[in-house]
PDB file of C-alpha atoms in Angstrom:
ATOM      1  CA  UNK A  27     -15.934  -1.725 -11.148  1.00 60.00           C
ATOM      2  CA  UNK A  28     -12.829  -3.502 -10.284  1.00 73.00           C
ATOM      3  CA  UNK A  29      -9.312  -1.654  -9.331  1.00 84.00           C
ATOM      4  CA  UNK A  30      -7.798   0.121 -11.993  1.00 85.00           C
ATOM      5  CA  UNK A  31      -4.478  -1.591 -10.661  1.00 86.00           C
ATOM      6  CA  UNK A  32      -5.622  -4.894 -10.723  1.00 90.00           C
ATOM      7  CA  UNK A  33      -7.086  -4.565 -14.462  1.00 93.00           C
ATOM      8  CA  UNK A  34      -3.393  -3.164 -15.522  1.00 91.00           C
ATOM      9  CA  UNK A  35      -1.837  -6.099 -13.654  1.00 90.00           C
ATOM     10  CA  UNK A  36      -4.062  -8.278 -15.213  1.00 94.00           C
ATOM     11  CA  UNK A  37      -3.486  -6.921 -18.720  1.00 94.00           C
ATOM     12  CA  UNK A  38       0.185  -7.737 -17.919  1.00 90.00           C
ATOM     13  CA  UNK A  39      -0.394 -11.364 -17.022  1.00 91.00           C
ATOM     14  CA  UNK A  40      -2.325 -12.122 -20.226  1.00 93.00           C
ATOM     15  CA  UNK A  41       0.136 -10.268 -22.354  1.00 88.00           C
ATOM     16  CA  UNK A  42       2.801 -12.323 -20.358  1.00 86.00           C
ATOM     17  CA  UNK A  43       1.403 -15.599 -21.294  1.00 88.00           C
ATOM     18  CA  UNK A  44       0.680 -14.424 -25.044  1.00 89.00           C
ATOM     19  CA  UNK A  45       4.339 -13.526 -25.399  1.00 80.00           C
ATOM     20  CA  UNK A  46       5.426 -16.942 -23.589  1.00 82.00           C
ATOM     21  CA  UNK A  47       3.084 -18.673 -25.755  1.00 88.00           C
ATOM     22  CA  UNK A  48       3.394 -16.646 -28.707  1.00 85.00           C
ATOM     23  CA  UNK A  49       7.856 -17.029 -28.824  1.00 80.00           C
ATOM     24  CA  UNK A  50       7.529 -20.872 -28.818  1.00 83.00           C
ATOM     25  CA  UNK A  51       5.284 -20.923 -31.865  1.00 89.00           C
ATOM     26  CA  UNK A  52       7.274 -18.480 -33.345  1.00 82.00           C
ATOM     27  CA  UNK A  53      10.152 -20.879 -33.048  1.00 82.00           C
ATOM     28  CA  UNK A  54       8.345 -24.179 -34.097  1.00 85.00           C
ATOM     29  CA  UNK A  55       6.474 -21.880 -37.595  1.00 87.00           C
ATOM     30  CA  UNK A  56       6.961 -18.744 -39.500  1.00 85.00           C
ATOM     31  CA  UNK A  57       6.737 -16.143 -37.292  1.00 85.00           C
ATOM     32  CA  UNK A  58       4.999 -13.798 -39.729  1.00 87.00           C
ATOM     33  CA  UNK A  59       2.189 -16.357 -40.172  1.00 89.00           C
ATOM     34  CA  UNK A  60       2.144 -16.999 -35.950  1.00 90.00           C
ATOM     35  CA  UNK A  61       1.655 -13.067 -36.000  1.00 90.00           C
ATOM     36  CA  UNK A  62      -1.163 -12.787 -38.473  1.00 92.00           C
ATOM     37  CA  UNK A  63      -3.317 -15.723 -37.474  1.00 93.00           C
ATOM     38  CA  UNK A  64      -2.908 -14.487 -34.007  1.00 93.00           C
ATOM     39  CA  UNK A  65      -4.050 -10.509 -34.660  1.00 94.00           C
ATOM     40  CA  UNK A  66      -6.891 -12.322 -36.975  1.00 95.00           C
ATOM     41  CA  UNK A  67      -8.131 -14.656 -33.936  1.00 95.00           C
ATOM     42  CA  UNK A  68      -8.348 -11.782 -31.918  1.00 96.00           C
ATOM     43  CA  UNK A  69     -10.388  -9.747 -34.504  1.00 97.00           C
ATOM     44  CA  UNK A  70     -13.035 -12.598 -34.515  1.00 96.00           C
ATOM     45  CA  UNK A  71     -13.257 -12.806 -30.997  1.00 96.00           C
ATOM     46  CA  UNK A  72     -13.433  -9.040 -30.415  1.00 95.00           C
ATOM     47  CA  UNK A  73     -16.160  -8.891 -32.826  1.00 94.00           C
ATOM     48  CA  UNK A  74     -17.950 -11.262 -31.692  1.00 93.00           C
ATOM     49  CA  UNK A  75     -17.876  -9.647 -27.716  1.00 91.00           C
ATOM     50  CA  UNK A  76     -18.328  -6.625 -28.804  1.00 91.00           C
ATOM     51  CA  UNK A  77     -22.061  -7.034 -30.784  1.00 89.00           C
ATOM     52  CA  UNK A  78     -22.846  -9.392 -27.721  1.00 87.00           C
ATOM     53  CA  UNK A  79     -21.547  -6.886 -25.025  1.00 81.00           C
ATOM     54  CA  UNK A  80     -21.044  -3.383 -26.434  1.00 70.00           C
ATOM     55  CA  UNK A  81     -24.116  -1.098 -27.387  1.00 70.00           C
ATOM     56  CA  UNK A  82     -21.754   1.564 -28.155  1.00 72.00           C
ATOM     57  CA  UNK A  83     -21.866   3.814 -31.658  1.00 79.00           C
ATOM     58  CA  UNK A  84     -18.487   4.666 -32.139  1.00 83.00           C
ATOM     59  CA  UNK A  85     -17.355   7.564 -33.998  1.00 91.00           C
ATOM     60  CA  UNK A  86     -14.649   7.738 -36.340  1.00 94.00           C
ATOM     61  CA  UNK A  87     -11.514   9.414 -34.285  1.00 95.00           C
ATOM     62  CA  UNK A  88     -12.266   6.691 -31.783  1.00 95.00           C
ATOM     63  CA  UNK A  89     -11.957   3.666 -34.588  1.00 95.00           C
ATOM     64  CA  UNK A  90      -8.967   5.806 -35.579  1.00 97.00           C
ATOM     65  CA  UNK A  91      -7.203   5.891 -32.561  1.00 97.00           C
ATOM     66  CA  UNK A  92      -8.089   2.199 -32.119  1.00 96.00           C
ATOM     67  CA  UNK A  93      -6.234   1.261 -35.620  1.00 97.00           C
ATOM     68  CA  UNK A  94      -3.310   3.533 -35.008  1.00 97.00           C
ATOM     69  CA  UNK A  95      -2.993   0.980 -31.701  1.00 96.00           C
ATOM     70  CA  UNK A  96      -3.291  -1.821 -34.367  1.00 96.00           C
ATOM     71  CA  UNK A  97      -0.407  -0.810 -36.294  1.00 96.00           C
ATOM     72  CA  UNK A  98       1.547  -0.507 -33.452  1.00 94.00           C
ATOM     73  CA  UNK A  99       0.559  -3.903 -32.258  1.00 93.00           C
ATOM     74  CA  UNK A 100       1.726  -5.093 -35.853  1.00 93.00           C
ATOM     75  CA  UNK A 101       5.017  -3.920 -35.440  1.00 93.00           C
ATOM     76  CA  UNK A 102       5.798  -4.921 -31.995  1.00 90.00           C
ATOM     77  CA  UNK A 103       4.195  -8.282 -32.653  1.00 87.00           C
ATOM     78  CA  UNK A 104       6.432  -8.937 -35.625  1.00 88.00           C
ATOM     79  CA  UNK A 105       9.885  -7.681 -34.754  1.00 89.00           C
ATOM     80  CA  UNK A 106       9.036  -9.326 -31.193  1.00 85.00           C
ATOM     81  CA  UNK A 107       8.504 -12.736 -32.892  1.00 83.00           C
ATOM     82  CA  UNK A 108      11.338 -12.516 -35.290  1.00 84.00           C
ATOM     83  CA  UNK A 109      13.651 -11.072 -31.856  1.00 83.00           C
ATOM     84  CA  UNK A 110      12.590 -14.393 -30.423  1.00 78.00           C
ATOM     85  CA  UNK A 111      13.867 -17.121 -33.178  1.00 77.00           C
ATOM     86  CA  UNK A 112      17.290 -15.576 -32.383  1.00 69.00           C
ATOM     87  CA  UNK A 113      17.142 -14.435 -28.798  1.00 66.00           C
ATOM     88  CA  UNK A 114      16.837 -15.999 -25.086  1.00 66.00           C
ATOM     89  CA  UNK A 115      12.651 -14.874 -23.987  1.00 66.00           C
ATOM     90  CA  UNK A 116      14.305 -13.374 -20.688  1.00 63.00           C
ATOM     91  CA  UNK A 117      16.278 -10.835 -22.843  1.00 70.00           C
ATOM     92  CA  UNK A 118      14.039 -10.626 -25.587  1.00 75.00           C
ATOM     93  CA  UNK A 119      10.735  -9.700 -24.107  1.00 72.00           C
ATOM     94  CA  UNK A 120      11.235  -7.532 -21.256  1.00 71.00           C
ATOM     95  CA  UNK A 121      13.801  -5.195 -23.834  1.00 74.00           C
ATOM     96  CA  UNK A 122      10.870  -4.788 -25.667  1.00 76.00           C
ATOM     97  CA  UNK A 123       9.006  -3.684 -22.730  1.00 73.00           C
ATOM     98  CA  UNK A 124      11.550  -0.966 -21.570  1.00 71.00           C
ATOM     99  CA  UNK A 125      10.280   1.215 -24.729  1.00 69.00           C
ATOM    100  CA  UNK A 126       6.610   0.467 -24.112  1.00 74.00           C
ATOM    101  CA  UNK A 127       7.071   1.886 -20.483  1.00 73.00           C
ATOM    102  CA  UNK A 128       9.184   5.188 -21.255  1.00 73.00           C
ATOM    103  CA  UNK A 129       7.398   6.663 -24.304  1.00 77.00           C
ATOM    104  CA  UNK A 130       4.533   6.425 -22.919  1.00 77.00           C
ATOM    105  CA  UNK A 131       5.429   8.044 -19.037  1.00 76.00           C
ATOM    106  CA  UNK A 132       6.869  10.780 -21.219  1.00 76.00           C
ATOM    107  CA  UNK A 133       3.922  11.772 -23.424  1.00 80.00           C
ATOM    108  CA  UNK A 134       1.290  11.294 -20.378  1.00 77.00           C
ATOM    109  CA  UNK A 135       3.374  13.997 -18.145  1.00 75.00           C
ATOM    110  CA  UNK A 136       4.470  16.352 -21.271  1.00 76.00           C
ATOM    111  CA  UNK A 137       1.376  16.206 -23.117  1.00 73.00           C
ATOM    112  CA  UNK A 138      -1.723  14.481 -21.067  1.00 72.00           C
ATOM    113  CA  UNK A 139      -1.024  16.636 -18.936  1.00 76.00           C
ATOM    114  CA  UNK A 140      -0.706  14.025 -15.873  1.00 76.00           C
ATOM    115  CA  UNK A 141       0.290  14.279 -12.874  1.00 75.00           C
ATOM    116  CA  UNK A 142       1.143  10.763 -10.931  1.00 74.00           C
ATOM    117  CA  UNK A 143       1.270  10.933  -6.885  1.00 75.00           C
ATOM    118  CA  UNK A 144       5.337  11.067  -5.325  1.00 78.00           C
ATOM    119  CA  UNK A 145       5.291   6.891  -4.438  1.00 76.00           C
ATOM    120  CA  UNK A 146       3.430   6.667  -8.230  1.00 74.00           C
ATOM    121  CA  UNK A 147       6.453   8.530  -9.897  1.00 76.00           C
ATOM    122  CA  UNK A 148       8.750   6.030  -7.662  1.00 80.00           C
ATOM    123  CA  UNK A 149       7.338   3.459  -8.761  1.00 77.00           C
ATOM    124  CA  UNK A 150       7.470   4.594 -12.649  1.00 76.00           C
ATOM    125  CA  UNK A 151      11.596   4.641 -12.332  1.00 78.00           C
ATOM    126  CA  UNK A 152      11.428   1.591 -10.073  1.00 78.00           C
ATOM    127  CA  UNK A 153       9.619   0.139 -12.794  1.00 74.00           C
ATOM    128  CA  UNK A 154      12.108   1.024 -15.364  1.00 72.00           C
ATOM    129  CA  UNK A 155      15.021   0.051 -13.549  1.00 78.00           C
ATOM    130  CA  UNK A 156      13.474  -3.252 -13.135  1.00 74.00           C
ATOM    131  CA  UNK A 157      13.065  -3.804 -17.088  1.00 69.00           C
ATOM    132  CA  UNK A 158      16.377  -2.544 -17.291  1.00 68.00           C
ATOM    133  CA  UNK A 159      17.923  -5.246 -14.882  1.00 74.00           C
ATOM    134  CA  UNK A 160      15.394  -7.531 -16.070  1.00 64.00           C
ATOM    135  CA  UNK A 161      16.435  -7.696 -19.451  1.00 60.00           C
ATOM    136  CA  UNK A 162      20.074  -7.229 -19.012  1.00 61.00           C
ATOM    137  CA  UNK A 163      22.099 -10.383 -21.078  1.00 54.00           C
ATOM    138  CA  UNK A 164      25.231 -11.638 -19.847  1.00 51.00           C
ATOM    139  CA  UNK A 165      28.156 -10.868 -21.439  1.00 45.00           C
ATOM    140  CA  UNK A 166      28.461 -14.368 -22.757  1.00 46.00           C
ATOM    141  CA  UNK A 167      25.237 -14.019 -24.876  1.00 48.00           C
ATOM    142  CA  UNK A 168      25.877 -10.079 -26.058  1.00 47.00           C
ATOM    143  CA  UNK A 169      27.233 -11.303 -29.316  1.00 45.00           C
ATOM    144  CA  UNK A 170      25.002 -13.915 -30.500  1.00 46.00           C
ATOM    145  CA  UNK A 171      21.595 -12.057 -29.166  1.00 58.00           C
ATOM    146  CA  UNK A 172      22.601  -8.591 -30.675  1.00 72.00           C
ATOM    147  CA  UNK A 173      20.281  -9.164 -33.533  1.00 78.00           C
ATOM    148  CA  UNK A 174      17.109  -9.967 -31.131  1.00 78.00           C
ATOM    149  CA  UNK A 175      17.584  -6.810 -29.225  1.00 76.00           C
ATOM    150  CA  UNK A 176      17.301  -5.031 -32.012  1.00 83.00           C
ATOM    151  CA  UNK A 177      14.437  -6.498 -33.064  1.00 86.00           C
ATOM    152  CA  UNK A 178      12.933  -5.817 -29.159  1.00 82.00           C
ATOM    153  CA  UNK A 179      13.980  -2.466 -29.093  1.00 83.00           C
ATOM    154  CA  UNK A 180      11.693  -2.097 -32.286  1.00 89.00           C
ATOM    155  CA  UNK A 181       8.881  -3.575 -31.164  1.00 89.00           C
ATOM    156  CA  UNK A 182       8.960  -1.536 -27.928  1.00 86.00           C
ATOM    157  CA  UNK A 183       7.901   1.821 -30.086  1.00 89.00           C
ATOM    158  CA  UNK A 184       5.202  -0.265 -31.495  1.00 92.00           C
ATOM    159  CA  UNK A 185       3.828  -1.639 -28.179  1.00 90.00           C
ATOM    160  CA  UNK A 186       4.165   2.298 -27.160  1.00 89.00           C
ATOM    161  CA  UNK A 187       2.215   3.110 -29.718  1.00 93.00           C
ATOM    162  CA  UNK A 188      -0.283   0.769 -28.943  1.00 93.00           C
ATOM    163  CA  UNK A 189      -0.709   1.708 -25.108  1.00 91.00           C
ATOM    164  CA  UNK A 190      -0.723   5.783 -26.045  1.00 91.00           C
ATOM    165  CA  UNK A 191      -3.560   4.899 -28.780  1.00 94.00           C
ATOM    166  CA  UNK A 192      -5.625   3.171 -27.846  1.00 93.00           C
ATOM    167  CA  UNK A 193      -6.225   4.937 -24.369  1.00 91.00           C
ATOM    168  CA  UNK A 194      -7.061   8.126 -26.347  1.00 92.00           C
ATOM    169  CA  UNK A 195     -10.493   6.748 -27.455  1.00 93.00           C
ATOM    170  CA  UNK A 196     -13.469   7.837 -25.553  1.00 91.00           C
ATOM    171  CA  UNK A 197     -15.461   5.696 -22.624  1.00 90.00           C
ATOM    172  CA  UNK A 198     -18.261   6.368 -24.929  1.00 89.00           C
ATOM    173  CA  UNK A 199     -16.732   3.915 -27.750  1.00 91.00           C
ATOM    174  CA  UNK A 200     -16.678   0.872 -25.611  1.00 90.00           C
ATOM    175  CA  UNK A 201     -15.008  -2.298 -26.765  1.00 93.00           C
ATOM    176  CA  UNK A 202     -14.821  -0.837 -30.571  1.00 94.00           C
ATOM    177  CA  UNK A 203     -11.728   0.479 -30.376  1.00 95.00           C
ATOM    178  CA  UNK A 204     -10.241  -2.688 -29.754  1.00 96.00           C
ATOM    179  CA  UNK A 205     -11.622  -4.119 -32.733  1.00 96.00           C
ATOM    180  CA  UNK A 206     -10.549  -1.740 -34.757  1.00 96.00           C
ATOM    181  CA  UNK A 207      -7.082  -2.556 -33.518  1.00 97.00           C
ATOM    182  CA  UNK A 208      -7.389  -6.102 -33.897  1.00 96.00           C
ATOM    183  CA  UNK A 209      -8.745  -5.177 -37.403  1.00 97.00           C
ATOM    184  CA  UNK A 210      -5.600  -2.796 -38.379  1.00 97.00           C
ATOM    185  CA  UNK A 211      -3.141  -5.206 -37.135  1.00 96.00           C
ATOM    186  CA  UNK A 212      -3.938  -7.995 -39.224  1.00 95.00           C
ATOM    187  CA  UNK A 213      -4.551  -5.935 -42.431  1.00 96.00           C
ATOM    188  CA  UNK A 214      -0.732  -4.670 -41.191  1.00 95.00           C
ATOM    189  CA  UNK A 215       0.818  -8.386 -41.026  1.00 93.00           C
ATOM    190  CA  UNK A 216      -0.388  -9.449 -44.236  1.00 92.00           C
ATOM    191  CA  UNK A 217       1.798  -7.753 -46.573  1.00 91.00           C
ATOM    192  CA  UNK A 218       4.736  -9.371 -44.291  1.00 88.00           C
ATOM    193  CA  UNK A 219       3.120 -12.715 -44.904  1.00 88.00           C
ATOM    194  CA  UNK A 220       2.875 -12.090 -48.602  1.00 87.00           C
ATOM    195  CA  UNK A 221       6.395 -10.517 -48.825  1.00 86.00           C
ATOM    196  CA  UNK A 222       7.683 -13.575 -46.799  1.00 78.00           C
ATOM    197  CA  UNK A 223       6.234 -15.944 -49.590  1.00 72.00           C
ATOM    198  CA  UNK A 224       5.288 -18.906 -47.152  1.00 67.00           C
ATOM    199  CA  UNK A 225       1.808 -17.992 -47.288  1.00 66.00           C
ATOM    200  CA  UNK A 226      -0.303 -19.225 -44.201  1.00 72.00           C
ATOM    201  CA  UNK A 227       1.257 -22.100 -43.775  1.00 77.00           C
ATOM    202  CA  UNK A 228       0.662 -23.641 -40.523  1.00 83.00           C
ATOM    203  CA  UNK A 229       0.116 -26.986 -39.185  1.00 86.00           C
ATOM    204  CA  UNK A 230      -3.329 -26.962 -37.508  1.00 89.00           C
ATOM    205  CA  UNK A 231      -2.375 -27.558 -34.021  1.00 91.00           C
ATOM    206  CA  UNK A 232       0.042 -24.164 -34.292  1.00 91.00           C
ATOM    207  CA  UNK A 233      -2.768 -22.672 -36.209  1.00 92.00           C
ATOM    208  CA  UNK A 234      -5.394 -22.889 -33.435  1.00 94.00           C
ATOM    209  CA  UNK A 235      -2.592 -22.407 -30.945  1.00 93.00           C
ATOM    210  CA  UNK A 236      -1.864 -18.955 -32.460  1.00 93.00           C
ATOM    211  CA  UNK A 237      -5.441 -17.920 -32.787  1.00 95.00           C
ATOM    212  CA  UNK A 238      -6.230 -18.563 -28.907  1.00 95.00           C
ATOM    213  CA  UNK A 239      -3.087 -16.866 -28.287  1.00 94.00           C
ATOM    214  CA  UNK A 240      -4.715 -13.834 -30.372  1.00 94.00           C
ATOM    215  CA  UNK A 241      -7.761 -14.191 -28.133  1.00 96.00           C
ATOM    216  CA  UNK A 242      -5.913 -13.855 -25.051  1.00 95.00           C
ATOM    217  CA  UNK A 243      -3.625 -10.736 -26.489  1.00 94.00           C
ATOM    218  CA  UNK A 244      -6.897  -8.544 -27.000  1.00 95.00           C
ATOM    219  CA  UNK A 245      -8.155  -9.822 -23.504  1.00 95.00           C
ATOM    220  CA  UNK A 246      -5.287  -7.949 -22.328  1.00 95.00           C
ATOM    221  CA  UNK A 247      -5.858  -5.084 -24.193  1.00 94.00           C
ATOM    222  CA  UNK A 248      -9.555  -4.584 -23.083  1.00 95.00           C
ATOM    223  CA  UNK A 249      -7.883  -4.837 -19.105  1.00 95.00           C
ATOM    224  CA  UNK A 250      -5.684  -2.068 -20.562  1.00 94.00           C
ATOM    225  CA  UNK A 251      -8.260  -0.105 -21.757  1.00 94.00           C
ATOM    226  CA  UNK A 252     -10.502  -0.607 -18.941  1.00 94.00           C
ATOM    227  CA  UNK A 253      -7.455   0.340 -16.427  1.00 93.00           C
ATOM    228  CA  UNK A 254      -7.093   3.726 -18.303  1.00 91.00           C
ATOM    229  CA  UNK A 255     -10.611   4.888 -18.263  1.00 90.00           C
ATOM    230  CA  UNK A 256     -10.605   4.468 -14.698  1.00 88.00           C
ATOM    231  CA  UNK A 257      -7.172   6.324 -13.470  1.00 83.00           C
ATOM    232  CA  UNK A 258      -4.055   7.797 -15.462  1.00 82.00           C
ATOM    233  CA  UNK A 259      -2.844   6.348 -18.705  1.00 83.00           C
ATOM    234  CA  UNK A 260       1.065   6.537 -17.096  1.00 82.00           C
ATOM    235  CA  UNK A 261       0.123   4.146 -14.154  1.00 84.00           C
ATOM    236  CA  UNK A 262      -2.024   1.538 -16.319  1.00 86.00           C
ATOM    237  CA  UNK A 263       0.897   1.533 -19.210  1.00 84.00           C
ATOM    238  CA  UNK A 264       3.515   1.085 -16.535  1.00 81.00           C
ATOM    239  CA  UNK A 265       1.772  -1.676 -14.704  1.00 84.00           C
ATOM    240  CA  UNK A 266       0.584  -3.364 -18.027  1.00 85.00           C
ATOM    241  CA  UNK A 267       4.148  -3.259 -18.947  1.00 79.00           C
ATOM    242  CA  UNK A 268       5.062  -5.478 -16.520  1.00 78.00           C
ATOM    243  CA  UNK A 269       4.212  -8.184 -19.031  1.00 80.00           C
ATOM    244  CA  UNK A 270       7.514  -9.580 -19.454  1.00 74.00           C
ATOM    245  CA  UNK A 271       7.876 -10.781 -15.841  1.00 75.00           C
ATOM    246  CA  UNK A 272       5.976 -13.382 -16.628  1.00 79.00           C
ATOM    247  CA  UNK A 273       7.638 -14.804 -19.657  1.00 68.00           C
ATOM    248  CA  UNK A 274      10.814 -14.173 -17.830  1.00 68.00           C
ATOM    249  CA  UNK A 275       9.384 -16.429 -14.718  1.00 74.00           C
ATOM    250  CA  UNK A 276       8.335 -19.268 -17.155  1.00 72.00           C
ATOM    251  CA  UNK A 277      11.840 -19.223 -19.063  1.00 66.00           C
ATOM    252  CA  UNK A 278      13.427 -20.417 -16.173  1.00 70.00           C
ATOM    253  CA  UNK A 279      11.325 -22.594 -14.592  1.00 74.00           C
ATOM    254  CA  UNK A 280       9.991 -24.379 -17.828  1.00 68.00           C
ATOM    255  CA  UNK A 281      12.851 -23.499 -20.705  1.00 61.00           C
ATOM    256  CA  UNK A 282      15.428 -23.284 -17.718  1.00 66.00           C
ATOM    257  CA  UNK A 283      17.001 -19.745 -18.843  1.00 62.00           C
ATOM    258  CA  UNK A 284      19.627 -18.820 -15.869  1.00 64.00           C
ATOM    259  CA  UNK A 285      18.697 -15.110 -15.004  1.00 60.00           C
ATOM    260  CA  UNK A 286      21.533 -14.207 -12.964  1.00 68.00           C
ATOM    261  CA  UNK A 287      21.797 -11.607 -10.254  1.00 77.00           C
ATOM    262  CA  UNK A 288      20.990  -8.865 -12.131  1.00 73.00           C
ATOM    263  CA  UNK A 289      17.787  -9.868 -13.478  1.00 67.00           C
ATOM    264  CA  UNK A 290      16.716 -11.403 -10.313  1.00 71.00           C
ATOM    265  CA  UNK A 291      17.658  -8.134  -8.500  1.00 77.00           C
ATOM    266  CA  UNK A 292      15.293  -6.938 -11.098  1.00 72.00           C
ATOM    267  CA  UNK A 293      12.571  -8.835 -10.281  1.00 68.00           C
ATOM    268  CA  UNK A 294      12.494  -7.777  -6.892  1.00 75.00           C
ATOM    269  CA  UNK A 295      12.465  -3.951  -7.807  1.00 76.00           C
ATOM    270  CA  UNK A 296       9.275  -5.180 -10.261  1.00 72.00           C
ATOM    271  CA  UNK A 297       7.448  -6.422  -6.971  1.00 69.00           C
ATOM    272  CA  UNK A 298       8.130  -3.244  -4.886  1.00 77.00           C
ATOM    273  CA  UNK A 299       7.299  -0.792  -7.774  1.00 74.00           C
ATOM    274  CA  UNK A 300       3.734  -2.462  -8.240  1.00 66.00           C
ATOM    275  CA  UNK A 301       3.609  -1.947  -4.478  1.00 69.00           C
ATOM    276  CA  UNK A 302       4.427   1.776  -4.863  1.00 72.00           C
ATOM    277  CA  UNK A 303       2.147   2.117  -8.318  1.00 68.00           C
ATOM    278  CA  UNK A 304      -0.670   0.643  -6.715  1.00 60.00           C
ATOM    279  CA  UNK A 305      -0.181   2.941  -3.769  1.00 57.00           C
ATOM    280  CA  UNK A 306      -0.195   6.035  -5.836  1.00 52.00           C
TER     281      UNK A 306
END
């Protein structure tokens, strides 16, 4: 079976891309309708794997788990999306990343009961200092990007709830878990759609764009979920979190967002505290 580290850091990358990906068709289309045709892309694909790949008979606490995850996914997706209309992606994402990381560190050492190595637990607050720097605005943007944080701070206790979910099912569900997620989230966006009153309205080319991004989102969960049945849920969240190093990279080479030397400091602390993670 591959690393546990590597699966984590490869649930990051996809998640990266999906939030990239994800924030310019947010800003192009209604967000809410980006969101659902997404979570409902990934349902279909999940399904489909899992009766091609999974055996598994789930039981019900483990499809449970799986569409608490969902419902966090709904709300991080959403306030994440809407955060991003308003909001530079270099602030926007990793903030909602910082949540995602601490919840979840907290409950795995309070209540899991885990215990991560000396260089792991340096590498947790490594890690959150490097969100922190990471996602640090300049003090010409506070004003106009106060609304987005909000909205990221938000959907970081969704993504949280997502990560601590989810890794509660059992080895023994397999993949279903994951569909049940997919499953909860978009039965979770709808009502926003509705409310919204645009319907699904989107050209076809954003349409398809947001279902493959969907695809790709619960490709990073199943790394996720792979990375926690084979070491601790704190490590996996933490190194899955590092998502928003991606989108942060890609704002400034392609969108040519100026990150400063605060958030470049924190991109440097990112590198050494996978280093230390994947250590511990």
């Amino acid at each position: 079976m591959p690393d546990p580290t590597m699966l984590a850091l490869g649930s990051a990358l996809c998640y990266g891309f999906v939030d990239f990906a994800g924030g310019l068709l947010a800003r192009r289309a209604d967000f809410a309708a980006v969101a659902f045709v997404g979570q409902a892309g990934g349902f279909v694909f999940m399904l489909g794997a899992v009766l091609l790949l999974t055996p598994a008979d789930p039981s019900m606490p483990d499809l449970v788990w799986g569409a608490a995850s969902g419902l966090g996914t709904a709300v991080g997706m959403v306030f994440l999306y809407r955060g991003l209309i308003g909001g530079a992606m270099s602030i926007v994402v990793p903030i909602s990343a910082v949540g995602s990381v601490t919840l979840p560190v907290l409950v795995g050492v309070t209540l899991l009961d885990e215990r991560p190595s000396v260089p792991a637990f340096a590498g947790i607050g490594l890690a959150v200092l490097a969100l922190g720097a990471v996602s640090r605005s300049g003090a010409g943007d506070a004003e106009g990007t106060k609304p987005a944080v909000r909205d990221a701070l938000i959907a970081s206790a969704g993504f949280a709830v997502q990560y601590l979910a989810l890794a509660q099912a059992a080895p023994e569900a397999g993949l279903w878990p994951v569909v049940a997620s997919r499953l909860a989230a978009t039965a979770a966006i709808l009502p926003v759609v509705i409310r919204r009153g645009n319907g699904v309205r989107l050209p076809w080319r954003f349409a398809v764009g947001s279902a493959a991004n969907g695809c790709f989102a619960a490709l990073s969960l199943v790394l996720y979920l792979l990375a926690t049945r084979q070491g601790l849920t704190t490590i996996a969240v933490v190194l899955a979190s590092f998502y928003p190093v991606v989108p942060v990279v890609l704002g400034i080479v392609a969108l040519r967002e100026r990150p400063g030397p605060v958030r470049s400091a924190g991109l440097v602390l990112a590198a050494a505290a996978v280093v230390l993670l994947g250590y511990g």
